[in-house]
mmCIF file of C-alpha atoms in Angstrom:
data_model
loop_
_atom_site.group_PDB
_atom_site.id
_atom_site.type_symbol
_atom_site.label_atom_id
_atom_site.label_comp_id
_atom_site.label_asym_id
_atom_site.label_seq_id
_atom_site.Cartn_x
_atom_site.Cartn_y
_atom_site.Cartn_z
ATOM 1 C CA MET A 89 -88.762 205.866 42.328
ATOM 2 C CA ILE A 90 -87.346 209.253 42.196
ATOM 3 C CA ALA A 91 -87.344 208.336 38.314
ATOM 4 C CA ARG A 92 -91.395 207.108 38.350
ATOM 5 C CA ARG A 93 -92.058 210.117 40.460
ATOM 6 C CA ALA A 94 -90.598 212.543 37.731
ATOM 7 C CA HIS A 95 -92.114 210.302 35.223
ATOM 8 C CA MET A 96 -95.951 210.824 36.697
ATOM 9 C CA ARG A 97 -95.141 214.222 37.333
ATOM 10 C CA ASN A 98 -94.547 214.845 33.724
ATOM 11 C CA ALA A 99 -97.212 212.628 32.703
ATOM 12 C CA ILE A 100 -99.774 215.147 34.762
ATOM 13 C CA ILE A 101 -98.297 217.977 32.977
ATOM 14 C CA LEU A 102 -99.466 216.701 29.672
ATOM 15 C CA ILE A 103 -102.522 215.921 30.479
ATOM 16 C CA ALA A 104 -103.011 218.605 32.370
ATOM 17 C CA SER A 105 -101.979 221.090 29.420
ATOM 18 C CA TYR A 106 -103.971 219.047 26.971
ATOM 19 C CA LEU A 107 -107.062 219.436 29.008
ATOM 20 C CA TYR A 108 -106.000 223.506 29.252
ATOM 21 C CA PHE A 109 -104.981 224.032 25.292
ATOM 22 C CA LYS A 110 -108.144 221.873 24.255
ATOM 23 C CA ARG A 111 -110.551 224.077 26.469
ATOM 24 C CA ALA A 112 -108.839 227.230 25.609
ATOM 25 C CA LYS A 113 -109.273 226.587 21.726
ATOM 26 C CA ALA A 114 -112.662 225.342 22.335
ATOM 27 C CA GLN A 115 -113.637 229.159 23.504
ATOM 28 C CA ASP A 116 -111.298 230.800 21.221
ATOM 29 C CA ASN A 117 -110.756 229.442 17.417
ATOM 30 C CA SER A 118 -110.631 232.859 16.060
ATOM 31 C CA LYS A 119 -107.015 233.196 17.224
ATOM 32 C CA PRO A 120 -104.278 233.166 14.195
ATOM 33 C CA PRO A 121 -100.922 230.958 14.948
ATOM 34 C CA LEU A 122 -97.979 233.130 16.623
ATOM 35 C CA LEU A 123 -95.874 231.395 14.191
ATOM 36 C CA PRO A 124 -96.249 232.553 10.577
ATOM 37 C CA TRP A 125 -95.724 230.479 7.932
ATOM 38 C CA PRO A 126 -91.820 229.936 6.988
ATOM 39 C CA GLY A 127 -92.663 230.071 3.024
ATOM 40 C CA ASP A 128 -89.029 230.876 1.513
ATOM 41 C CA LEU A 129 -86.237 229.519 3.797
ATOM 42 C CA PRO A 130 -83.699 230.638 1.590
ATOM 43 C CA ALA A 131 -84.828 234.584 2.178
ATOM 44 C CA LEU A 132 -85.888 234.304 5.585
ATOM 45 C CA GLY A 133 -82.982 232.262 6.610
ATOM 46 C CA LEU A 134 -81.005 235.706 5.090
ATOM 47 C CA GLN A 135 -83.028 237.923 6.694
ATOM 48 C CA ALA A 136 -82.803 236.388 9.776
ATOM 49 C CA GLN A 137 -78.717 236.168 9.532
ATOM 50 C CA ARG A 138 -78.572 240.100 8.675
ATOM 51 C CA GLN A 139 -80.204 240.565 12.199
ATOM 52 C CA GLY A 140 -77.479 238.129 14.033
ATOM 53 C CA GLU A 141 -80.145 235.497 14.457
ATOM 54 C CA PRO A 142 -80.333 231.866 13.013
ATOM 55 C CA LEU A 143 -83.686 230.740 11.676
ATOM 56 C CA VAL A 144 -85.634 229.143 14.005
ATOM 57 C CA LEU A 145 -88.460 226.230 12.631
ATOM 58 C CA MET A 146 -90.343 224.452 14.973
ATOM 59 C CA VAL A 147 -92.086 221.367 13.435
ATOM 60 C CA SER A 148 -95.294 220.748 15.350
ATOM 61 C CA LEU A 149 -98.408 218.612 15.142
ATOM 62 C CA PRO A 150 -102.282 219.661 15.554
ATOM 63 C CA GLY A 151 -102.952 218.721 19.067
ATOM 64 C CA CYS A 152 -99.773 218.770 20.699
ATOM 65 C CA PRO A 153 -100.194 220.630 24.062
ATOM 66 C CA TRP A 154 -95.919 220.404 23.879
ATOM 67 C CA CYS A 155 -96.103 222.494 20.393
ATOM 68 C CA GLU A 156 -98.804 224.808 22.401
ATOM 69 C CA LEU A 157 -96.501 225.127 25.009
ATOM 70 C CA LEU A 158 -93.322 226.315 23.055
ATOM 71 C CA ARG A 159 -95.475 228.061 20.375
ATOM 72 C CA ARG A 160 -97.155 230.212 23.437
ATOM 73 C CA ASN A 161 -94.958 230.810 25.886
ATOM 74 C CA TYR A 162 -91.370 230.678 24.426
ATOM 75 C CA LEU A 163 -91.040 231.093 21.057
ATOM 76 C CA GLY A 164 -93.676 233.515 20.084
ATOM 77 C CA PRO A 165 -92.683 236.085 23.032
ATOM 78 C CA MET A 166 -89.161 235.555 21.779
ATOM 79 C CA ARG A 167 -90.693 236.281 18.016
ATOM 80 C CA ASN A 168 -91.402 239.618 19.117
ATOM 81 C CA GLU A 169 -88.120 240.681 20.536
ATOM 82 C CA GLY A 170 -86.624 239.865 17.335
ATOM 83 C CA VAL A 171 -85.847 236.004 17.044
ATOM 84 C CA ALA A 172 -87.067 234.577 13.578
ATOM 85 C CA ALA A 173 -89.175 231.870 14.613
ATOM 86 C CA PHE A 174 -91.445 229.825 11.842
ATOM 87 C CA GLU A 175 -93.864 227.320 12.088
ATOM 88 C CA PHE A 176 -95.057 224.542 10.350
ATOM 89 C CA MET A 177 -97.064 221.221 10.802
ATOM 90 C CA ILE A 178 -94.618 217.974 9.893
ATOM 91 C CA HIS A 179 -97.392 216.114 7.866
ATOM 92 C CA ASP A 180 -98.878 218.734 5.874
ATOM 93 C CA ARG A 181 -99.369 218.359 1.977
ATOM 94 C CA SER A 182 -101.156 220.895 1.198
ATOM 95 C CA LYS A 183 -98.739 223.642 1.178
ATOM 96 C CA LEU A 184 -95.421 224.389 -0.306
ATOM 97 C CA LEU A 185 -92.773 226.426 0.553
ATOM 98 C CA LEU A 186 -88.858 226.893 -0.919
ATOM 99 C CA ASP A 187 -86.858 224.637 1.284
ATOM 100 C CA PHE A 188 -82.707 225.696 1.282
ATOM 101 C CA LYS A 189 -81.921 224.809 -2.023
ATOM 102 C CA ALA A 190 -84.799 226.792 -3.475
ATOM 103 C CA GLN A 191 -86.953 224.190 -4.235
ATOM 104 C CA ARG A 192 -90.446 223.390 -3.604
ATOM 105 C CA THR A 193 -91.583 221.078 -1.485
ATOM 106 C CA THR A 194 -94.185 220.133 0.828
ATOM 107 C CA PRO A 195 -93.455 220.500 4.825
ATOM 108 C CA ASP A 196 -94.292 216.411 4.992
ATOM 109 C CA ALA A 197 -91.171 216.013 2.489
ATOM 110 C CA LEU A 198 -88.820 218.439 3.954
ATOM 111 C CA SER A 199 -89.784 216.824 7.684
ATOM 112 C CA LYS A 200 -88.793 213.737 5.763
ATOM 113 C CA VAL A 201 -85.594 215.627 4.675
ATOM 114 C CA LEU A 202 -85.185 216.715 7.942
ATOM 115 C CA LYS A 203 -85.272 213.533 9.769
ATOM 116 C CA ILE A 204 -88.266 214.632 12.012
ATOM 117 C CA LYS A 205 -89.702 212.126 13.965
ATOM 118 C CA ILE A 206 -90.900 213.781 16.813
ATOM 119 C CA THR A 207 -92.860 216.689 17.803
ATOM 120 C CA PRO A 208 -91.836 219.728 18.714
ATOM 121 C CA THR A 209 -88.498 219.973 16.759
ATOM 122 C CA LEU A 210 -87.009 222.922 16.859
ATOM 123 C CA LEU A 211 -84.675 223.612 14.162
ATOM 124 C CA PHE A 212 -81.740 226.451 14.253
ATOM 125 C CA PHE A 213 -80.060 227.125 10.889
ATOM 126 C CA ASN A 214 -77.970 229.995 9.313
ATOM 127 C CA ALA A 215 -78.790 231.563 5.788
ATOM 128 C CA GLN A 216 -77.161 228.279 4.130
ATOM 129 C CA GLY A 217 -79.819 225.905 5.738
ATOM 130 C CA GLN A 218 -76.780 224.723 7.773
ATOM 131 C CA GLU A 219 -78.464 223.160 11.505
ATOM 132 C CA ILE A 220 -75.974 225.677 13.859
ATOM 133 C CA ALA A 221 -76.710 224.460 17.395
ATOM 134 C CA PRO A 222 -77.997 220.950 18.429
ATOM 135 C CA ARG A 223 -81.819 220.724 17.786
ATOM 136 C CA ILE A 224 -84.999 220.041 20.374
ATOM 137 C CA GLU A 225 -86.427 216.928 19.677
ATOM 138 C CA GLY A 226 -89.454 216.693 21.644
ATOM 139 C CA VAL A 227 -90.282 218.268 25.619
ATOM 140 C CA ALA A 228 -88.820 216.230 28.391
ATOM 141 C CA SER A 229 -89.809 218.069 31.053
ATOM 142 C CA ALA A 230 -91.647 221.886 31.130
ATOM 143 C CA ASP A 231 -88.842 222.806 33.790
ATOM 144 C CA PHE A 232 -86.007 222.928 31.984
ATOM 145 C CA ILE A 233 -86.876 224.204 27.498
ATOM 146 C CA GLY A 234 -86.661 227.747 28.488
ATOM 147 C CA ALA A 235 -82.931 227.140 29.532
ATOM 148 C CA ILE A 236 -82.735 224.841 27.286
ATOM 149 C CA LEU A 237 -83.771 227.446 24.346
ATOM 150 C CA ASP A 238 -81.775 229.920 25.357
ATOM 151 C CA GLU A 239 -78.329 227.508 25.423
ATOM 152 C CA ARG A 240 -79.317 226.496 21.529
ATOM 153 C CA LEU A 241 -80.144 230.388 20.697
ATOM 154 C CA ALA A 242 -76.530 231.575 22.628
ATOM 155 C CA THR A 243 -75.570 228.634 20.620
ATOM 156 C CA ALA A 244 -76.899 229.470 17.131
ATOM 157 C CA ARG A 245 -75.968 233.343 17.267
ATOM 158 C CA GLU A 246 -72.654 232.737 18.583
ATOM 159 C CA ARG A 247 -71.619 230.580 15.339
ATOM 160 C CA ILE A 248 -73.676 233.724 13.109
ATOM 161 C CA LYS A 249 -71.703 235.979 14.203
ATOM 162 C CA ALA A 250 -67.920 233.894 14.223
ATOM 163 C CA ALA A 251 -69.017 233.264 11.112
ATOM 164 C CA ARG A 252 -69.288 237.194 9.664
#
């Protein structure tokens, strides 16, 4: 019974988020995305590591309400505080970026290499392209995502600090 209530609550939150973001998008399509494009992963990873931060990469999907929730309420504000957060769309074949081996690739191909199966997925990298904290795959509950994200960032920062 409790599990069913939690499932129903999460479904209601998902539907409400979807409707809210759909309405907000219809009202203002001129706003640029809060998270920039990660065109050069080696350079971004090195820059982040110099600042004692991991490179946080969100793999998202257009229209994903959970992606929007993370982007607007967590990663965008964290980015304003110095977190090196970037984003690309999982199936995008139209743009190129440099992967950690300095090879040109598409987000679609990189998503396959990284074995991304669900959005949003948050990855935490060091300058060498190693994942240094457990990834976050999907959002099970809006209630706990902030705490989980804070814990993963702390883990990643500790590993960067220990490697210095």
